[in-house]
Short mmCIF file of C-alpha atoms and ligand atoms in Angstrom, two decimals:
data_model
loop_
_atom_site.label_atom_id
_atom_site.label_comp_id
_atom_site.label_asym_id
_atom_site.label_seq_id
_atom_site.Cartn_x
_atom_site.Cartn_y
_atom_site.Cartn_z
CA UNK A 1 132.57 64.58 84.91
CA UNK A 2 134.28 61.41 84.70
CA UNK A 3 133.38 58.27 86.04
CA UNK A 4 133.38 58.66 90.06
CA UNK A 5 135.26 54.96 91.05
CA UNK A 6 138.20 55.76 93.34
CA UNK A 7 140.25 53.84 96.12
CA UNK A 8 140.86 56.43 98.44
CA UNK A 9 144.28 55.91 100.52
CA UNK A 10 145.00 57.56 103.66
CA UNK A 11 148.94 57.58 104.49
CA UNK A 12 147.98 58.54 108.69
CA UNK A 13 146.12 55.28 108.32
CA UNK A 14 149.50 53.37 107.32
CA UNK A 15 151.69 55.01 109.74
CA UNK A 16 148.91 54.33 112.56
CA UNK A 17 149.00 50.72 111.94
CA UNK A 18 152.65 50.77 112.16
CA UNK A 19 153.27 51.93 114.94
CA UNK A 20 150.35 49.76 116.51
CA UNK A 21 152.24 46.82 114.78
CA UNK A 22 156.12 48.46 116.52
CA UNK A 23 154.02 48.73 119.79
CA UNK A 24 152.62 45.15 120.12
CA UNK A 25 156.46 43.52 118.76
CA UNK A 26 158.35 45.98 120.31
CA UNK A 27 161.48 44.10 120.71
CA UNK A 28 161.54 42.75 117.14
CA UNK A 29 161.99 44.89 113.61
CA UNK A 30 159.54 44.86 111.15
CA UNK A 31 159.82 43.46 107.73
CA UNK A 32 156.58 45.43 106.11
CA UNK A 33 155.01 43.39 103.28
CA UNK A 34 154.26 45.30 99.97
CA UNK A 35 154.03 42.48 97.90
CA UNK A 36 151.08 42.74 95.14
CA UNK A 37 151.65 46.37 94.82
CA UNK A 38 150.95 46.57 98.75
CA UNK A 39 146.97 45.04 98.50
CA UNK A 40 146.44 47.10 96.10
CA UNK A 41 147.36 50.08 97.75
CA UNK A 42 150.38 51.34 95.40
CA UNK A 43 153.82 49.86 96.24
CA UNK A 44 155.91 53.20 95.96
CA UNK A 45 153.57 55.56 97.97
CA UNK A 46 152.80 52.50 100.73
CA UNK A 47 157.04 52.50 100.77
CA UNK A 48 157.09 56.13 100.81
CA UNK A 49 154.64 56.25 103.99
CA UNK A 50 156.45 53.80 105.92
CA UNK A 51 159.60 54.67 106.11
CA UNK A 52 160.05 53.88 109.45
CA UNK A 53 159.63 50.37 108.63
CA UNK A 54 163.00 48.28 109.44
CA UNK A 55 162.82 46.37 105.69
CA UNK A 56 160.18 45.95 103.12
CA UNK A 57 159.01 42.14 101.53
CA UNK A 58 157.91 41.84 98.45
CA UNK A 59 156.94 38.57 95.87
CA UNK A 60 159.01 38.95 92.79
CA UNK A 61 162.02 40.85 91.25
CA UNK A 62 159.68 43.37 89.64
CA UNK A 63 158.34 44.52 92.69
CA UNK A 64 161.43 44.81 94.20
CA UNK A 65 163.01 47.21 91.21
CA UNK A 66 159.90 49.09 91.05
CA UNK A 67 160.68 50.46 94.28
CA UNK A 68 164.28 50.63 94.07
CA UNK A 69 163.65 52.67 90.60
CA UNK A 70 161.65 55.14 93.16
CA UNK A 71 164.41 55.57 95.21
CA UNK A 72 163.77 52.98 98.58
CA UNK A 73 166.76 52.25 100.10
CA UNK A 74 165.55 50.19 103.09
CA UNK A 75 166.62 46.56 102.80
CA UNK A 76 163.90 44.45 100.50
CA UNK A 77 163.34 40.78 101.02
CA UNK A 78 162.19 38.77 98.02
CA UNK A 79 159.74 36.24 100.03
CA UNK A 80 160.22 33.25 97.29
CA UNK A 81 163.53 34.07 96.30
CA UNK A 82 164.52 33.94 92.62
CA UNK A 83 162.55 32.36 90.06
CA UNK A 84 165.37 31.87 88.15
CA UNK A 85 169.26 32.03 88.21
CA UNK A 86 169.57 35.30 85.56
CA UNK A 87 167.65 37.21 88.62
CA UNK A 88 170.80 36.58 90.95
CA UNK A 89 172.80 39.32 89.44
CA UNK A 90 169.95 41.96 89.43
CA UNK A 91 169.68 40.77 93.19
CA UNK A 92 173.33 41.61 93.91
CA UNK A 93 173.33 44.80 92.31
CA UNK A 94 170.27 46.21 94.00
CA UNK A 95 170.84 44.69 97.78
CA UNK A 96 168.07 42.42 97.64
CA UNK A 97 167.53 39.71 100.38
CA UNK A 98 166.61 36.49 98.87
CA UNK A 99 164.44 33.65 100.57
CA UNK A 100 166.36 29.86 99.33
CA UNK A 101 163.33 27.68 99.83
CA UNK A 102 164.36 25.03 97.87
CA UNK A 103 167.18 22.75 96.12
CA UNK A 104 166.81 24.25 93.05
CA UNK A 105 168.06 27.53 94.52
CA UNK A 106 170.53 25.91 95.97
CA UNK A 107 171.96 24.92 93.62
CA UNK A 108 172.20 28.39 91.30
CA UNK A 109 173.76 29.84 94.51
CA UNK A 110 176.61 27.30 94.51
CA UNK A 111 177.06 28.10 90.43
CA UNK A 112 176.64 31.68 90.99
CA UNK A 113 179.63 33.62 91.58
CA UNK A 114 179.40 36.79 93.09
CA UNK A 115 181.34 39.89 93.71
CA UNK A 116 179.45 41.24 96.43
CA UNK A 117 178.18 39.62 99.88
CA UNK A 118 174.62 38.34 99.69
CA UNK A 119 171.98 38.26 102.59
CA UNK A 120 169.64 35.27 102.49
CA UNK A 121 166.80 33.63 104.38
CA UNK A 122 166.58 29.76 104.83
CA UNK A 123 162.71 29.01 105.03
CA UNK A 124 162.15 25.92 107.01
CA UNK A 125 158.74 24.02 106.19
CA UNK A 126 157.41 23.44 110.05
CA UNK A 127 153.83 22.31 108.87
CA UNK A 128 152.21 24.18 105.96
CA UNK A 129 153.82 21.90 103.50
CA UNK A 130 153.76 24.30 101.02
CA UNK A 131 157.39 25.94 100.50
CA UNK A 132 160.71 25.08 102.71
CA UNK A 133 162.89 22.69 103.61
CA UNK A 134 162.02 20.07 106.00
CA UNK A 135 163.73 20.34 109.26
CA UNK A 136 165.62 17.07 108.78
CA UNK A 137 167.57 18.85 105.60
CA UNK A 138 168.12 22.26 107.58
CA UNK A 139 171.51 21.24 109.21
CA UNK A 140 173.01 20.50 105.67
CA UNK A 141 171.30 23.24 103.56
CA UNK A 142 172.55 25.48 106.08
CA UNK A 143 175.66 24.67 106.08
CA UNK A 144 176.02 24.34 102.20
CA UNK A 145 174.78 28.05 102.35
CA UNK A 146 177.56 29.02 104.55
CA UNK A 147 180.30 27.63 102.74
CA UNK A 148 178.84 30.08 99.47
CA UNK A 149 182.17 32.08 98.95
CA UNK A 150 180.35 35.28 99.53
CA UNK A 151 178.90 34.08 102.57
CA UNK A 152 181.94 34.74 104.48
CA UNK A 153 180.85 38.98 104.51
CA UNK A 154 176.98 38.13 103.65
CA UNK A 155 174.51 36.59 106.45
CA UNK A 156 172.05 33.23 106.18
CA UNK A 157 168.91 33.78 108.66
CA UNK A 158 166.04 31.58 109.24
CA UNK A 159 162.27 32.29 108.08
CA UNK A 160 159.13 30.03 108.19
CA UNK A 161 155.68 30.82 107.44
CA UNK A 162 152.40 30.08 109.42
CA UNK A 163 149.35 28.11 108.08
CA UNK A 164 146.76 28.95 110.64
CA UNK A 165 147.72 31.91 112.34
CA UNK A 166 144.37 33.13 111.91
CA UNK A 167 142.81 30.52 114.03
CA UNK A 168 144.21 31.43 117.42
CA UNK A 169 143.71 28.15 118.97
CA UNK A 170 144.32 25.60 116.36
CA UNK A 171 146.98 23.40 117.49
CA UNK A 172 149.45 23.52 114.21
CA UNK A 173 150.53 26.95 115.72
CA UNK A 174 152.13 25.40 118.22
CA UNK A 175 153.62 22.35 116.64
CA UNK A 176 154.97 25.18 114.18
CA UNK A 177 156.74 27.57 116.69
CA UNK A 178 158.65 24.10 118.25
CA UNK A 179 159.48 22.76 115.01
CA UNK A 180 161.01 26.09 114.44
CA UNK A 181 162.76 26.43 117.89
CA UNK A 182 164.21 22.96 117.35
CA UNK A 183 165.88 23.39 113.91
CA UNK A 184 166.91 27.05 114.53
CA UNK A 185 168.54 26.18 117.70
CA UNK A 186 171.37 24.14 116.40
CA UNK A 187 172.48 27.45 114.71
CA UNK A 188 173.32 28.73 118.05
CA UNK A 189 175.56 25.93 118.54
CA UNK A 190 177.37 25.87 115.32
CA UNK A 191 178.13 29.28 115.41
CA UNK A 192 178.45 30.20 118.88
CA UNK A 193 175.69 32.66 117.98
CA UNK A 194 172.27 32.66 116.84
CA UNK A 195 171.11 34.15 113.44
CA UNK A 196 168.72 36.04 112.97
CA UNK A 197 164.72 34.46 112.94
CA UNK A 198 161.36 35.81 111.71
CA UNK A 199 157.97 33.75 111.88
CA UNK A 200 155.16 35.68 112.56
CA UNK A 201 152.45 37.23 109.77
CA UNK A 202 150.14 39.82 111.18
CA UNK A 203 148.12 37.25 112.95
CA UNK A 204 150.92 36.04 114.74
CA UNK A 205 152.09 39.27 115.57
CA UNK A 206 149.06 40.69 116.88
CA UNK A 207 148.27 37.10 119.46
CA UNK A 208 151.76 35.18 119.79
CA UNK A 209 154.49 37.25 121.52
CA UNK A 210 156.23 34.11 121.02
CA UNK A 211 156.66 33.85 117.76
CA UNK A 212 157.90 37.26 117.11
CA UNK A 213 161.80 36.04 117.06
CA UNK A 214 164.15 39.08 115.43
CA UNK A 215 161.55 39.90 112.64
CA UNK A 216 157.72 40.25 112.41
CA UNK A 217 156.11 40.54 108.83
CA UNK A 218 153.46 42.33 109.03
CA UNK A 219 151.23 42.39 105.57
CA UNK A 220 147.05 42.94 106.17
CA UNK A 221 147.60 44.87 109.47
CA UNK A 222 149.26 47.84 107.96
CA UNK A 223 146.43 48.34 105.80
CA UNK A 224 143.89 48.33 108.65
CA UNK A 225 142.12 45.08 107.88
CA UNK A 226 141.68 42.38 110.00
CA UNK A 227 144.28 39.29 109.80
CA UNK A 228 141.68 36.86 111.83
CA UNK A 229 139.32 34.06 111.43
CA UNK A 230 135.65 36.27 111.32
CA UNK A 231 134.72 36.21 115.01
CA UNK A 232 138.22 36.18 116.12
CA UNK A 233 138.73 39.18 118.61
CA UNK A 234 141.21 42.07 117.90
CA UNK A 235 143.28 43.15 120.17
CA UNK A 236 143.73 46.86 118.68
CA UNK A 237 141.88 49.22 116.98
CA UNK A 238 143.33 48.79 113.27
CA UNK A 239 142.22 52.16 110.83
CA UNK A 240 141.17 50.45 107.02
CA UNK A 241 143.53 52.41 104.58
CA UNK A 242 141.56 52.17 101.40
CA UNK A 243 138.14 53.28 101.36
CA UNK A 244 136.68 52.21 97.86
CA UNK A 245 133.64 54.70 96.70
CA UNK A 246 132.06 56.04 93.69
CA UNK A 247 128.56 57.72 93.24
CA UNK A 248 124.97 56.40 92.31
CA UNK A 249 124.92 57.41 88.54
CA UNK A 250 121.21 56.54 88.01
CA UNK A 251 118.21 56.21 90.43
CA UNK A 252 114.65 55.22 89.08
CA UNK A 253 111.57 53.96 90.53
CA UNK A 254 110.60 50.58 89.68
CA UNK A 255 107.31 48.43 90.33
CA UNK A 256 106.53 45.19 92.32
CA UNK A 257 107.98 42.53 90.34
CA UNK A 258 110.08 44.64 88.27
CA UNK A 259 113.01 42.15 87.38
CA UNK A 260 116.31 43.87 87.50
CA UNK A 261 120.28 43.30 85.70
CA UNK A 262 122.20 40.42 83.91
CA UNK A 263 119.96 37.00 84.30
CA UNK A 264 116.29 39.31 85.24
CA UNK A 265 117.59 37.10 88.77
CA UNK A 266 116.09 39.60 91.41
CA UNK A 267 113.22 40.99 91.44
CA UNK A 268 111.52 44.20 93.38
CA UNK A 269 109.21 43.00 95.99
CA UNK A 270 107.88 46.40 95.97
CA UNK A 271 107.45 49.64 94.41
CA UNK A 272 110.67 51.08 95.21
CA UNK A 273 113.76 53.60 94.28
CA UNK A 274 116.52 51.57 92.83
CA UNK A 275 120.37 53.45 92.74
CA UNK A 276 122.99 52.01 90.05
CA UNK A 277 126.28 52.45 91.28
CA UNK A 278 129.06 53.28 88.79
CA UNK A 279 131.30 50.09 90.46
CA UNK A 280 131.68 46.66 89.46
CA UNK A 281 133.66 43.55 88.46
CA UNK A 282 135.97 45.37 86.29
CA UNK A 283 136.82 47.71 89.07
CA UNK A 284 137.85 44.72 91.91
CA UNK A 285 133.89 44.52 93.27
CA UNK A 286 133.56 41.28 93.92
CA UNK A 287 131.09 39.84 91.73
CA UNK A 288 129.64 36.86 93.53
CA UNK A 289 128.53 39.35 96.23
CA UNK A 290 125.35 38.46 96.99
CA UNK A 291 121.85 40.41 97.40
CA UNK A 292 121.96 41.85 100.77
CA UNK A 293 125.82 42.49 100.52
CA UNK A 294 126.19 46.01 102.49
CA UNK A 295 127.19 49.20 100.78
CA UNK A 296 126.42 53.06 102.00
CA UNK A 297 124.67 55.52 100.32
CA UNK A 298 125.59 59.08 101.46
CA UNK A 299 127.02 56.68 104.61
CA UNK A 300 123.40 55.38 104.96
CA UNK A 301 122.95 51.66 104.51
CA UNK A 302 121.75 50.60 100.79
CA UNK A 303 122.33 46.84 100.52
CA UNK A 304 123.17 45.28 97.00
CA UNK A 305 120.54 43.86 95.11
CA UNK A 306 120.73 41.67 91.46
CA UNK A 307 123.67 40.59 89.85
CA UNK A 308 127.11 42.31 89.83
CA UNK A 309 128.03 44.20 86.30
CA UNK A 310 131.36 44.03 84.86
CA UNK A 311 130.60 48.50 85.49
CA UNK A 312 127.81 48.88 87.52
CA UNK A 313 125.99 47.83 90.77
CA UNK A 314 122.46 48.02 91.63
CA UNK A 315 121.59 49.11 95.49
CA UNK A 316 118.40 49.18 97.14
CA UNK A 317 117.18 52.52 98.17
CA UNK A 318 113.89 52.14 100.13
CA UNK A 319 116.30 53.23 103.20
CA UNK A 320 116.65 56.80 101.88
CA UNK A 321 114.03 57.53 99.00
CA UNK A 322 115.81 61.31 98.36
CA UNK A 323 119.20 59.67 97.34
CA UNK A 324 120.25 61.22 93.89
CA UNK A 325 122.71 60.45 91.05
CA UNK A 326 126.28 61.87 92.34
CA UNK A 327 125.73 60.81 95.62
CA UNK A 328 128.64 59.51 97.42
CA UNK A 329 128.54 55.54 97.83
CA UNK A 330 131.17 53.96 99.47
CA UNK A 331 131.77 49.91 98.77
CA UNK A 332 134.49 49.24 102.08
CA UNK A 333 136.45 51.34 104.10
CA UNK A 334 136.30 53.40 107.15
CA UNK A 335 133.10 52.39 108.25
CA UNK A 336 132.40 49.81 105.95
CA UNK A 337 135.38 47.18 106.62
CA UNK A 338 136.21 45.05 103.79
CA UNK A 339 136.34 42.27 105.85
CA UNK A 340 132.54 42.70 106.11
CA UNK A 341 131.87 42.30 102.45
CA UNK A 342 134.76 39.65 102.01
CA UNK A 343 132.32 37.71 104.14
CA UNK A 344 128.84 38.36 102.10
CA UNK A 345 131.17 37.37 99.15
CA UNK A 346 132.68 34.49 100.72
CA UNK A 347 136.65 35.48 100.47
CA UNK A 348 138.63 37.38 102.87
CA UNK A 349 139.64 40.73 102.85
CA UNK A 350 143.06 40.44 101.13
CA UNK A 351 141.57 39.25 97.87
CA UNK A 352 139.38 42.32 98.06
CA UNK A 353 141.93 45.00 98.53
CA UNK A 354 144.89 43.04 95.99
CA UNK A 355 141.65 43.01 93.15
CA UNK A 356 141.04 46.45 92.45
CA UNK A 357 142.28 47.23 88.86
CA UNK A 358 144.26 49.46 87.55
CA UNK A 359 141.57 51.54 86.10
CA UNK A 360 140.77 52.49 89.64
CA UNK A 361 142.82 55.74 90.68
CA UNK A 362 144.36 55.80 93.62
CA UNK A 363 144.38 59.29 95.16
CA UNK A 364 146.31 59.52 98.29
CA UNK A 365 145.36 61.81 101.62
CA UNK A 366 146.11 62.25 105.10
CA UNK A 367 143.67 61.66 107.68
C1 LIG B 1 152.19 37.73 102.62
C2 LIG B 1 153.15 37.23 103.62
C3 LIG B 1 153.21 37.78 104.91
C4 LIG B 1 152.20 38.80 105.41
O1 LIG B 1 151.03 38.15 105.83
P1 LIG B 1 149.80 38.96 106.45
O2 LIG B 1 148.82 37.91 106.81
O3 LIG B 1 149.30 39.85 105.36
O4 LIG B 1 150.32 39.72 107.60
C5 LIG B 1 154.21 37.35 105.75
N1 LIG B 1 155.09 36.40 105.37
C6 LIG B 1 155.05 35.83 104.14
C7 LIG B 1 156.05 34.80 103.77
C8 LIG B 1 154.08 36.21 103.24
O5 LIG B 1 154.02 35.62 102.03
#
């Protein structure tokens, strides 16, 4: 036997939250986000399972070749562009779609001189202050984009990216969404036609029809976690992808006051069965998870207790006394959403799913 961690993936679960994502932006395409090896999901076989996705987004070069080496032909947008003018070749030659976010890019376009058109997205800062222009530059970086020789076959659209999304009724969202109507409308004017837009994240997608534009980018929502605020409602019934399990390895009995892992920091308030759990840090469980942090036992509850091992957990199992060492234990998933135990560890569910390691195995299923 080897050790029982896995991240279980189920492809149905993808393709369901696609076409939940296709039916709520129905008049838009869909960029799917894969960045990060899709949250930790596996890039290739994510790409593989949505096919039917209109374009794939990803964070670097690398991610982008990776799936080009497997064969993807959908279009890829790189959502920060180039890090550096050497990539601009490499972008050509595979038919990548490059965000220009700042002068710096720019300026490598206008030195770069290419054979082949190039398609690009002009990100517009409307209020996260983080990357983009500021709408007061957008006329002339536009325009300096347009005159790019290979411009003349390629395409410039508009992006922008949401800070609060989550937070259905904070008022950015809406000083975001004009910002963005004012600068992209002058594009309509200069060219007698407008190009292309795409502002909403899976937040946005799932509660503003108005910010879907030509392209949604859906990123959390394809993997069936929640992209709100906790206590935000959901308007559709999301499936998780990734259920993360393993199997108690160990269960003993230990005594009132028995102290228990790293630090002697918990101890049993009774005589009691305790499971370890072959899970831990070094696997992507989150180790500031606190006691009380829910995890199932043969899909029976079995809270953590004591401190989080680099390779082990220990679980509390006064709920179900006959629990034994190869018993299933599952961490998040399908009944155990992630988002739950993002909360208990006080991050949100992305970090959860984009942090388990490579020594994990991913073993992919239907259904
Ligand atoms: C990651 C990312 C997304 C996807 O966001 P979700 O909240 O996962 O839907 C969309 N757009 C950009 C620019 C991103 O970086």
């Amino acid at each position: 036997m080897t050790r029982p961690v896995r991240a279980r993936i189920d492809l149905d679960a993808l393709t369901h939250n696609l076409s939940l994502a296709r039916a709520a932006a129905a008049g838009s395409r869909i960029m799917a986000v894969i960045k990060a090896d899709a949250y930790g999901h596996g890039a290739v076989r994510v790409a593989r399972a949505l096919s039917q996705a209109d374009a794939f987004a990803v964070a670097s070069l690398e991610e982008a070749l990776q799936l080009r080496e497997a064969g993807i032909r959908q279009p890829i947008v790189l959502l920060d562009g180039v890090f550096h003018p050497d990539e601009l070749e490499q972008a050509v030659t595979h038919q990548l779609q490059l965000v220009v976010h700042c002068e710096e890019q720019v300026v490598w376009l206008e030195r770069f001189r290419s054979g082949a058109a190039l398609s690009l997205w002009l990100k517009i800062n409307t209020g996260m202050n983080r990357l983009g222009f500021a709408p007061s530059d957008a006329t002339t970086v536009w325009q300096r984009l347009q005159r790019l020789p290979y411009m003349k076959t390629g395409e410039v659209r508009w992006m922008s990216h949401l800070a609060c999304a989550d937070e259905v009724k904070h008022p950015v969202n809406d000083a975001q969404l004009e910002a963005f109507n004012e600068v992209t409308g002058f594009s309509a004017r200069l060219q007698g036609k407008s190009a292309e837009r795409s502002m909403a994240n899976s937040a946005a997608l799932l509660t503003r029809p108005d910010m879907h534009f030509d392209w949604v980018r859906p990123g959390i929502m394809l993997y069936g976690a929640s992209p709100m605020l906790p206590g935000e409602p959901l308007s559709v019934q999301l499936r998780p992808a990734m259920t993360f399990e393993s199997q108690l390895m160990a269960v003993h009995s230990r005594r009132k006051g028995d102290a228990v892992g790293y630090g002697l920091g918990w101890s049993c308030p009774e005589d009691m069965p305790l499971g370890i759990v072959a899970v831990g840090y070094g696997d992507g469980y989150p180790r500031h998870a606190p006691n009380g942090t829910p995890v199932l036992v043969n899909g029976l509850p079995a809270p953590l207790v004591s401190r989080v091992s680099m390779d082990m957990i220990c679980v509390d199992l006064r709920g179900q006394p006959h629990a034994r060492p190869g018993d299933p234990v599952q961490l998040w998933g399908r009944g155990l959403p992630v988002e739950q135990i993002a909360e208990h560890a006080g991050t949100i569910g992305y970090e959860l799913l984009c942090g388990v390691t490579a020594r994990v195995p991913r073993v992919y299923g239907n259904g």
